[in-house]
Tab-separated table of C-alpha atoms in Angstrom:
chain	number	residue	atom	x	y	z
U	162	MET	CA	144.210	138.058	57.409
U	163	MET	CA	144.009	138.980	61.090
U	164	LYS	CA	146.634	137.357	63.292
U	165	ALA	CA	145.541	135.408	66.350
U	166	HIS	CA	147.106	137.782	68.880
U	167	ASP	CA	145.525	140.808	67.161
U	168	LYS	CA	142.131	139.142	67.516
U	169	LEU	CA	142.714	138.798	71.257
U	170	LEU	CA	143.386	142.530	71.518
U	171	LEU	CA	140.186	143.317	69.620
U	172	GLU	CA	138.207	140.939	71.830
U	173	ASN	CA	139.649	142.696	74.872
U	174	LYS	CA	138.467	146.083	73.618
U	175	ALA	CA	135.000	144.721	72.894
U	176	TRP	CA	134.818	143.130	76.345
U	177	ALA	CA	135.953	146.312	78.138
U	178	GLN	CA	133.422	148.403	76.210
U	179	GLU	CA	130.600	145.992	77.025
U	180	VAL	CA	131.506	145.941	80.711
U	181	ARG	CA	131.592	149.752	80.821
U	182	ARG	CA	128.229	149.884	79.097
U	183	ARG	CA	126.679	147.609	81.741
U	184	GLU	CA	128.542	149.037	84.743
U	185	PRO	CA	130.161	152.436	84.077
U	186	ASP	CA	132.180	152.375	87.324
U	187	TYR	CA	133.265	148.708	87.079
U	188	PHE	CA	136.963	149.279	86.386
U	189	GLU	CA	137.191	152.110	88.892
U	190	ARG	CA	135.951	149.709	91.566
U	191	LEU	CA	138.330	146.995	90.362
U	192	ALA	CA	141.290	149.385	90.519
U	193	ARG	CA	140.738	150.104	94.215
U	194	GLY	CA	142.189	146.728	95.182
U	195	GLN	CA	141.387	143.068	95.571
U	196	ASP	CA	139.651	141.231	98.383
U	197	PRO	CA	139.291	137.650	97.118
U	198	GLU	CA	137.677	134.955	99.232
U	199	PHE	CA	139.384	132.108	97.393
U	200	LEU	CA	142.859	130.974	96.412
U	201	TRP	CA	142.725	128.643	93.416
U	202	ILE	CA	145.634	126.280	92.739
U	203	GLY	CA	144.920	124.720	89.374
U	204	CYS	CA	146.396	123.090	86.328
U	205	ALA	CA	147.899	125.263	83.595
U	206	ASP	CA	145.690	123.462	81.041
U	207	SER	CA	143.913	126.020	78.855
U	208	ARG	CA	140.586	124.173	79.216
U	209	VAL	CA	140.297	124.854	82.962
U	210	PRO	CA	140.113	128.628	83.556
U	211	ALA	CA	139.086	129.128	87.181
U	212	ASP	CA	136.965	132.260	86.797
U	213	ILE	CA	134.951	130.877	83.895
U	214	ILE	CA	134.106	127.403	85.176
U	215	VAL	CA	132.713	128.762	88.457
U	216	ASN	CA	131.213	131.857	86.803
U	217	ALA	CA	133.174	134.254	89.030
U	218	GLU	CA	133.728	137.946	88.446
U	219	PRO	CA	137.312	139.309	88.382
U	220	GLY	CA	138.501	140.011	91.905
U	221	ARG	CA	136.929	136.971	93.593
U	222	ILE	CA	139.673	134.382	92.960
U	223	PHE	CA	143.415	134.698	93.558
U	224	ALA	CA	145.053	132.059	91.362
U	225	HIS	CA	148.186	130.008	90.878
U	226	ARG	CA	148.518	127.469	88.067
U	227	ASN	CA	151.143	124.935	87.087
U	228	ILE	CA	151.358	121.602	85.285
U	229	ALA	CA	149.074	119.122	87.084
U	230	ASN	CA	148.177	121.503	89.936
U	231	GLN	CA	150.979	120.531	92.280
U	232	VAL	CA	151.896	121.950	95.676
U	233	ILE	CA	155.611	121.254	96.113
U	234	VAL	CA	157.230	122.564	99.279
U	235	THR	CA	160.419	123.532	97.440
U	236	ASP	CA	158.467	125.545	94.855
U	237	PHE	CA	158.822	129.057	96.279
U	238	ASN	CA	156.614	130.470	93.534
U	239	CYS	CA	153.672	128.407	94.747
U	240	LEU	CA	154.468	128.884	98.433
U	241	GLY	CA	154.842	132.636	97.923
U	242	VAL	CA	151.364	132.736	96.416
U	243	VAL	CA	149.978	130.667	99.287
U	244	GLN	CA	151.620	132.860	101.919
U	245	TYR	CA	150.388	136.088	100.309
U	246	ALA	CA	146.867	134.692	99.916
U	247	VAL	CA	146.685	133.408	103.483
U	248	GLU	CA	148.553	136.105	105.405
U	249	VAL	CA	147.863	139.270	103.402
U	250	LEU	CA	144.647	138.659	101.473
U	251	LYS	CA	143.200	136.539	104.306
U	252	VAL	CA	141.423	134.127	101.971
U	253	LYS	CA	138.805	131.898	103.585
U	254	HIS	CA	139.165	128.989	101.187
U	255	ILE	CA	141.920	127.347	99.146
U	256	ILE	CA	140.845	125.149	96.260
U	257	VAL	CA	143.206	122.670	94.629
U	258	CYS	CA	141.561	121.799	91.328
U	259	GLY	CA	142.713	119.086	88.957
U	260	HIS	CA	140.892	117.847	85.894
U	261	TYR	CA	140.174	114.559	84.216
U	262	ASN	CA	142.024	113.813	80.966
U	263	CYS	CA	145.038	115.700	82.324
U	264	GLY	CA	147.989	115.620	79.940
U	265	GLY	CA	150.499	116.085	82.757
U	266	VAL	CA	149.180	113.101	84.685
U	267	LYS	CA	149.137	110.974	81.537
U	268	ALA	CA	152.728	111.980	80.827
U	269	ALA	CA	153.681	110.865	84.334
U	270	LEU	CA	152.359	107.422	83.427
U	271	SER	CA	154.427	107.240	80.240
U	272	HIS	CA	158.121	106.676	79.575
U	273	GLN	CA	160.396	109.633	80.268
U	274	THR	CA	161.931	111.189	77.159
U	275	PRO	CA	164.923	113.545	76.871
U	276	GLU	CA	162.911	115.912	74.670
U	277	LEU	CA	160.724	116.840	77.675
U	278	MET	CA	163.358	116.499	80.371
U	279	LEU	CA	162.242	119.462	82.502
U	280	VAL	CA	158.585	118.457	82.289
U	281	HIS	CA	159.366	114.921	83.424
U	282	LYS	CA	161.441	116.239	86.329
U	283	TRP	CA	158.426	118.267	87.436
U	284	LEU	CA	156.182	115.217	87.051
U	285	LEU	CA	158.366	113.074	89.317
U	286	HIS	CA	156.121	114.139	92.184
U	287	ILE	CA	153.108	112.612	90.437
U	288	ARG	CA	155.100	109.439	89.895
U	289	ASP	CA	155.567	109.420	93.661
U	290	VAL	CA	151.788	109.545	94.092
U	291	TYR	CA	151.491	106.631	91.675
U	292	ARG	CA	154.077	104.663	93.650
U	293	LEU	CA	152.139	105.212	96.880
U	294	HIS	CA	148.947	103.878	95.276
U	295	ARG	CA	150.432	101.410	92.806
U	296	GLU	CA	148.306	98.435	93.881
U	297	GLU	CA	145.010	100.294	93.453
U	298	LEU	CA	146.022	101.889	90.152
U	299	ASP	CA	147.497	98.741	88.613
U	300	ALA	CA	144.202	96.953	89.278
U	301	LEU	CA	142.404	99.280	86.842
U	302	ASN	CA	141.960	97.935	83.334
U	303	SER	CA	142.387	100.923	81.056
U	304	LEU	CA	145.026	103.646	80.882
U	305	ASP	CA	142.291	106.300	80.900
U	306	ASP	CA	140.773	104.907	84.102
U	307	LYS	CA	144.210	104.735	85.673
U	308	ALA	CA	145.009	108.319	84.656
U	309	ASP	CA	141.706	109.702	85.925
U	310	ARG	CA	142.067	107.957	89.275
U	311	LEU	CA	145.623	109.266	89.528
U	312	VAL	CA	144.228	112.759	88.867
U	313	GLU	CA	142.016	112.326	91.934
U	314	LEU	CA	144.766	110.878	94.114
U	315	ASN	CA	147.097	113.686	93.055
U	316	VAL	CA	144.570	116.345	94.111
U	317	ILE	CA	144.162	114.679	97.494
U	318	GLU	CA	147.945	114.519	97.894
U	319	GLN	CA	148.328	118.225	97.082
U	320	VAL	CA	145.650	119.169	99.615
U	321	ASN	CA	147.559	117.166	102.210
U	322	ASN	CA	150.799	118.870	101.137
U	323	LEU	CA	149.182	122.237	101.871
U	324	SER	CA	148.175	121.051	105.336
U	325	HIS	CA	151.816	120.168	106.019
U	326	THR	CA	153.060	123.738	105.496
U	327	SER	CA	153.813	126.052	108.395
U	328	ILE	CA	151.770	128.717	106.568
U	329	LEU	CA	148.541	126.744	106.845
U	330	GLN	CA	149.184	125.380	110.315
U	331	LYS	CA	149.919	128.866	111.657
U	332	ALA	CA	146.714	130.285	110.136
U	333	TRP	CA	144.647	127.357	111.373
U	334	LYS	CA	145.929	127.811	114.911
U	335	ALA	CA	145.654	131.604	115.071
U	336	GLU	CA	142.665	132.436	112.877
U	337	ARG	CA	140.772	129.163	112.274
U	338	ARG	CA	141.009	129.522	108.513
U	339	PRO	CA	141.247	128.776	105.597
U	340	MET	CA	139.366	125.656	104.596
U	341	VAL	CA	141.216	123.639	101.937
U	342	HIS	CA	139.236	121.812	99.252
U	343	GLY	CA	140.251	119.286	96.618
U	344	TRP	CA	138.155	119.323	93.444
U	345	VAL	CA	138.336	117.721	90.006
U	346	PHE	CA	136.871	119.314	86.885
U	347	GLY	CA	135.263	117.156	84.198
U	348	VAL	CA	136.268	118.505	80.800
U	349	GLU	CA	133.581	116.336	79.175
U	350	ASP	CA	130.641	117.610	81.241
U	351	GLY	CA	131.884	120.856	82.817
U	352	LEU	CA	131.117	119.714	86.362
U	353	LEU	CA	133.264	119.864	89.490
U	354	ASN	CA	133.667	116.831	91.738
U	355	GLN	CA	134.570	117.495	95.382
U	356	LEU	CA	137.017	114.924	96.792
U	357	ILE	CA	138.323	116.216	100.119
U	358	THR	CA	138.063	119.131	102.530
U	359	LEU	CA	140.492	119.904	105.356
U	360	GLY	CA	140.305	122.634	107.967
U	361	PRO	CA	141.587	123.759	111.359
U	362	GLU	CA	140.208	120.666	113.107
U	363	SER	CA	141.840	118.208	110.688
U	364	GLU	CA	144.278	115.721	112.142
U	365	ILE	CA	147.843	116.181	110.879
U	366	ASP	CA	150.331	113.348	110.924
U	367	PRO	CA	152.919	114.134	113.646
U	368	LEU	CA	155.637	113.732	111.006
U	369	TYR	CA	154.383	116.948	109.354
U	370	ARG	CA	153.271	118.914	112.391
U	371	TRP	CA	154.898	122.273	113.176
U	372	GLU	CA	154.979	122.933	116.902
U	373	ASP	CA	154.983	126.725	116.682
U	374	ALA	CA	154.333	126.934	112.915
U	375	PRO	CA	157.215	129.285	111.958
U	376	HIS	CA	157.679	130.169	108.291
């Protein structure tokens, strides 16, 4: 019986052969370098692969994924990706994409357990979003409705977090890019819902404004 990881390797060979059949120079072109227009910050959930849900070819989207698509200013992994995308790759758009029925968001609404201690520490930031919008969320009747609305509020919060970074403010001031979009993917219908867009003209709360936007 073929093991699951062996099947992936066979699928890879079949895919590479099919691509070469259609476009003989495809991988040669890909090997020359990347020039993506988009940075995608998404959830690590296996049901939300960026390239597939927007039907994009390899090379168009530079991506970073974590549990519940968070932008945390002390997460140097995420900020390193953002800085490279903005300052080296010169992306024109950043997309923060969450998804409905998100397990991370639902876990943030549940009791913390020692078995998932590190996960719950990561999800504390989503609990903060809940706290900021407690009145609206507590007015919703079902846990699913509450979780899905928190998914949306979390995406909006992460877009705002990006706008608070010196990386974005410096690029907005000097080069008038990138635009930052907040989307939510519907796992039940496959459609994207746009929630928010910020750009160089967006007003930033003075509390988060960098005067000279250093790193």
